[in-house]
Amino acid sequence: MTKKKEEGMSASSLEKRHRILRSVFKWAKKWRFIKENNMVDIPTPKVSRIRRTVYNKSELEAFFSSLLANEDILLRHKVIICIFLSAALRKGELLGLDMEEDIFIDDSYIIVRRSLQKTTSAGYKLKETKGGIERAVPLPAFVCSLLAEYQAERLHEKKMLGPSFKTIKDHNEIEVSLLFANADGTPFNPKTINQFWARHIENHGFKKNNDP
């Protein structure tokens, strides 16, 4: 366990492994595969609980106002932050949205069907959402207005690129044209959301520790 901690494994991952090993050794002794349960004397790794910072209503209103009024912030970034805050999506779910099939501007909602994940072995993959359940998520009118503008930009980029535009297959082998991606359709690194989020809250003096 100590070696894993030195290698950079998180405390929560160590705790999970410790719990699994305790269970394995417990049953191994019960079924008489081993004489002694050596895991009994190994203490559970401590996990630091992080208290999340929360915005109240007036702080959120100030945040949105500064965001929408800032002409230096890309439309794409404005839409991402607005959807993240108003719809409470995970980063992977946000980056897994299809620019056509998942967006319903006239009815003021989006459909969350998948989640974009960056893997070490296979690069970017579109997986099932946590729990494997699709869901409809309503959006405020001002967010739909921004989203409609951005969606039109993305559809134009796709049309202009033609065959050069890249799609990505999801867990059901369906071709997906990512809404939030590079101009040619290739996926964003999820860390980019954290970067421009951090820049905005720092520039305007908002509370920190609220990474998407």
Short mmCIF file of C-alpha atoms in Angstrom, two decimals:
data_model
loop_
_atom_site.label_atom_id
_atom_site.label_comp_id
_atom_site.label_asym_id
_atom_site.label_seq_id
_atom_site.Cartn_x
_atom_site.Cartn_y
_atom_site.Cartn_z
CA MET A 1 0.00 0.00 0.00
CA THR A 2 2.84 2.36 0.89
CA LYS A 3 4.51 1.70 -2.46
CA LYS A 4 1.26 2.48 -4.30
CA LYS A 5 0.94 5.73 -2.40
CA GLU A 6 4.46 6.70 -3.41
CA GLU A 7 3.57 5.94 -7.05
CA GLY A 8 0.84 8.56 -6.92
CA MET A 9 -2.32 6.47 -6.40
CA SER A 10 -5.11 8.51 -4.80
CA ALA A 11 -6.19 7.90 -1.21
CA SER A 12 -9.69 6.89 -2.32
CA SER A 13 -8.24 4.26 -4.71
CA LEU A 14 -6.05 2.91 -1.92
CA GLU A 15 -9.07 2.72 0.37
CA LYS A 16 -11.03 0.71 -2.22
CA ARG A 17 -8.14 -1.69 -2.75
CA HIS A 18 -7.72 -2.10 0.99
CA ARG A 19 -11.44 -2.92 1.33
CA ILE A 20 -11.25 -5.51 -1.45
CA LEU A 21 -8.14 -7.16 0.01
CA ARG A 22 -9.70 -7.35 3.47
CA SER A 23 -12.69 -9.15 1.98
CA VAL A 24 -10.51 -11.55 -0.04
CA PHE A 25 -8.33 -12.46 2.96
CA LYS A 26 -11.38 -12.81 5.21
CA TRP A 27 -13.03 -15.38 2.95
CA ALA A 28 -9.73 -17.09 2.17
CA LYS A 29 -9.29 -17.79 5.88
CA LYS A 30 -12.91 -18.85 6.30
CA TRP A 31 -12.55 -21.37 3.48
CA ARG A 32 -9.19 -22.48 4.92
CA PHE A 33 -7.03 -21.47 1.97
CA ILE A 34 -4.82 -19.57 4.45
CA LYS A 35 -4.15 -19.95 8.17
CA GLU A 36 -3.94 -16.30 9.14
CA ASN A 37 -5.62 -13.14 7.84
CA ASN A 38 -2.68 -10.75 7.56
CA MET A 39 -4.93 -7.89 6.45
CA VAL A 40 -6.42 -7.57 9.95
CA ASP A 41 -3.44 -5.62 11.26
CA ILE A 42 -3.11 -3.30 8.24
CA PRO A 43 -4.85 0.04 8.94
CA THR A 44 -7.33 1.49 6.48
CA PRO A 45 -5.77 4.34 4.43
CA LYS A 46 -7.06 7.74 5.45
CA VAL A 47 -9.16 9.60 2.88
CA SER A 48 -9.42 13.37 3.09
CA ARG A 49 -12.99 14.53 2.54
CA ILE A 50 -13.16 17.66 0.40
CA ARG A 51 -15.82 20.22 1.24
CA ARG A 52 -17.22 21.55 -2.01
CA THR A 53 -17.67 25.28 -2.46
CA VAL A 54 -21.27 26.25 -3.33
CA TYR A 55 -22.57 29.37 -5.06
CA ASN A 56 -25.75 31.00 -3.75
CA LYS A 57 -28.38 32.53 -6.07
CA SER A 58 -26.95 36.04 -6.14
CA GLU A 59 -23.42 34.72 -6.77
CA LEU A 60 -24.69 32.60 -9.65
CA GLU A 61 -26.47 35.59 -11.18
CA ALA A 62 -23.28 37.65 -10.92
CA PHE A 63 -21.29 34.81 -12.43
CA PHE A 64 -23.61 34.43 -15.43
CA SER A 65 -23.74 38.21 -15.96
CA SER A 66 -19.96 38.55 -16.06
CA LEU A 67 -19.66 35.50 -18.30
CA LEU A 68 -22.21 36.63 -20.88
CA ALA A 69 -20.95 40.22 -20.94
CA ASN A 70 -17.31 39.28 -21.52
CA GLU A 71 -16.64 39.52 -25.27
CA ASP A 72 -13.18 37.99 -24.85
CA ILE A 73 -14.64 34.60 -23.86
CA LEU A 74 -15.36 32.25 -26.76
CA LEU A 75 -19.01 31.39 -27.41
CA ARG A 76 -18.09 27.72 -27.04
CA HIS A 77 -16.75 28.31 -23.53
CA LYS A 78 -19.80 30.33 -22.54
CA VAL A 79 -22.13 27.55 -23.66
CA ILE A 80 -20.11 24.86 -21.88
CA ILE A 81 -20.10 26.72 -18.57
CA CYS A 82 -23.79 27.67 -18.81
CA ILE A 83 -24.86 24.08 -19.52
CA PHE A 84 -22.56 22.74 -16.83
CA LEU A 85 -24.00 25.05 -14.18
CA SER A 86 -27.65 24.89 -15.23
CA ALA A 87 -27.88 21.19 -16.10
CA ALA A 88 -25.35 19.71 -13.63
CA LEU A 89 -23.72 17.44 -16.20
CA ARG A 90 -20.45 15.62 -15.73
CA LYS A 91 -17.60 16.76 -17.98
CA GLY A 92 -17.66 13.52 -19.95
CA GLU A 93 -21.42 13.78 -20.49
CA LEU A 94 -21.08 17.36 -21.72
CA LEU A 95 -18.31 16.44 -24.15
CA GLY A 96 -20.28 13.41 -25.37
CA LEU A 97 -23.24 15.39 -26.74
CA ASP A 98 -24.08 14.99 -30.43
CA MET A 99 -24.52 18.34 -32.23
CA GLU A 100 -27.77 17.24 -33.90
CA GLU A 101 -29.31 14.16 -32.28
CA ASP A 102 -29.04 15.30 -28.65
CA ILE A 103 -30.11 18.95 -28.97
CA PHE A 104 -33.78 20.03 -28.82
CA ILE A 105 -33.76 23.83 -28.80
CA ASP A 106 -37.50 24.28 -29.51
CA ASP A 107 -38.40 22.11 -26.53
CA SER A 108 -35.65 23.53 -24.28
CA TYR A 109 -33.84 20.33 -23.39
CA ILE A 110 -30.92 18.07 -24.29
CA ILE A 111 -30.58 14.30 -24.18
CA VAL A 112 -27.62 12.80 -22.32
CA ARG A 113 -26.85 9.42 -23.88
CA ARG A 114 -23.12 8.85 -23.43
CA SER A 115 -19.91 10.08 -21.80
CA LEU A 116 -16.55 10.91 -23.37
CA GLN A 117 -13.61 9.35 -21.57
CA LYS A 118 -9.89 9.53 -22.28
CA THR A 119 -8.28 6.12 -21.79
CA THR A 120 -4.62 5.18 -21.70
CA SER A 121 -5.01 2.19 -24.00
CA ALA A 122 -7.59 3.34 -26.56
CA GLY A 123 -7.50 7.14 -26.43
CA TYR A 124 -10.90 8.84 -26.50
CA LYS A 125 -13.97 6.62 -26.17
CA LEU A 126 -17.70 7.28 -25.90
CA LYS A 127 -19.03 5.10 -23.11
CA GLU A 128 -22.37 4.68 -21.39
CA THR A 129 -23.31 7.28 -18.82
CA LYS A 130 -22.90 6.37 -15.18
CA GLY A 131 -25.72 3.93 -14.53
CA GLY A 132 -26.22 3.36 -18.25
CA ILE A 133 -29.41 5.45 -18.37
CA GLU A 134 -30.26 8.09 -20.97
CA ARG A 135 -31.97 11.18 -19.61
CA ALA A 136 -33.58 14.39 -20.80
CA VAL A 137 -32.21 17.54 -19.16
CA PRO A 138 -34.15 20.85 -19.33
CA LEU A 139 -32.30 24.11 -20.02
CA PRO A 140 -33.18 27.75 -19.21
CA ALA A 141 -34.23 29.98 -22.10
CA PHE A 142 -31.03 32.07 -22.09
CA VAL A 143 -28.91 28.91 -22.27
CA CYS A 144 -30.99 27.59 -25.19
CA SER A 145 -30.44 30.88 -27.01
CA LEU A 146 -26.65 30.59 -26.64
CA LEU A 147 -26.76 26.91 -27.51
CA ALA A 148 -28.72 27.56 -30.70
CA GLU A 149 -26.12 30.09 -31.83
CA TYR A 150 -23.25 27.73 -31.09
CA GLN A 151 -25.00 24.73 -32.66
CA ALA A 152 -25.41 26.71 -35.90
CA GLU A 153 -21.67 27.44 -35.89
CA ARG A 154 -20.82 23.78 -35.42
CA LEU A 155 -23.20 22.61 -38.15
CA HIS A 156 -21.64 25.14 -40.52
CA GLU A 157 -18.13 23.90 -39.66
CA LYS A 158 -19.22 20.33 -40.32
CA LYS A 159 -20.76 21.26 -43.66
CA MET A 160 -17.69 23.20 -44.76
CA LEU A 161 -15.31 20.36 -43.89
CA GLY A 162 -17.43 17.74 -45.63
CA PRO A 163 -15.71 14.31 -45.68
CA SER A 164 -12.81 15.71 -43.64
CA PHE A 165 -15.06 16.11 -40.59
CA LYS A 166 -14.38 13.35 -38.09
CA THR A 167 -17.04 11.48 -36.13
CA ILE A 168 -16.52 9.06 -33.26
CA LYS A 169 -18.39 5.81 -32.56
CA ASP A 170 -20.11 5.37 -29.21
CA HIS A 171 -20.64 2.19 -27.17
CA ASN A 172 -23.49 1.18 -29.52
CA GLU A 173 -21.33 1.71 -32.65
CA ILE A 174 -23.33 4.82 -33.57
CA GLU A 175 -21.42 7.59 -35.34
CA VAL A 176 -21.48 10.77 -33.21
CA SER A 177 -20.74 14.32 -34.37
CA LEU A 178 -19.51 15.91 -31.17
CA LEU A 179 -21.02 19.28 -30.25
CA PHE A 180 -18.08 20.34 -28.10
CA ALA A 181 -14.94 19.38 -30.00
CA ASN A 182 -12.27 20.76 -32.27
CA ALA A 183 -13.42 22.25 -35.58
CA ASP A 184 -12.68 18.98 -37.41
CA GLY A 185 -14.73 16.94 -34.93
CA THR A 186 -11.86 15.45 -32.95
CA PRO A 187 -12.54 15.32 -29.18
CA PHE A 188 -11.51 17.93 -26.64
CA ASN A 189 -9.33 16.91 -23.73
CA PRO A 190 -11.71 17.13 -20.70
CA LYS A 191 -9.00 19.07 -18.84
CA THR A 192 -9.54 22.07 -21.14
CA ILE A 193 -12.84 22.75 -19.36
CA ASN A 194 -11.06 23.05 -16.02
CA GLN A 195 -8.51 25.43 -17.54
CA PHE A 196 -10.86 28.07 -18.89
CA TRP A 197 -13.18 27.65 -15.88
CA ALA A 198 -10.26 28.44 -13.57
CA ARG A 199 -9.26 31.46 -15.66
CA HIS A 200 -12.75 32.96 -15.51
CA ILE A 201 -13.27 32.60 -11.75
CA GLU A 202 -9.78 33.95 -11.08
CA ASN A 203 -10.24 36.95 -13.37
CA HIS A 204 -13.55 37.88 -11.73
CA GLY A 205 -12.80 36.99 -8.11
CA PHE A 206 -15.34 34.16 -7.75
CA LYS A 207 -15.05 31.27 -5.33
CA LYS A 208 -12.52 28.62 -6.23
CA ASN A 209 -12.54 24.81 -5.90
CA ASN A 210 -15.57 24.46 -8.15
CA ASP A 211 -13.97 22.69 -11.09
CA PRO A 212 -16.50 21.09 -13.46
#
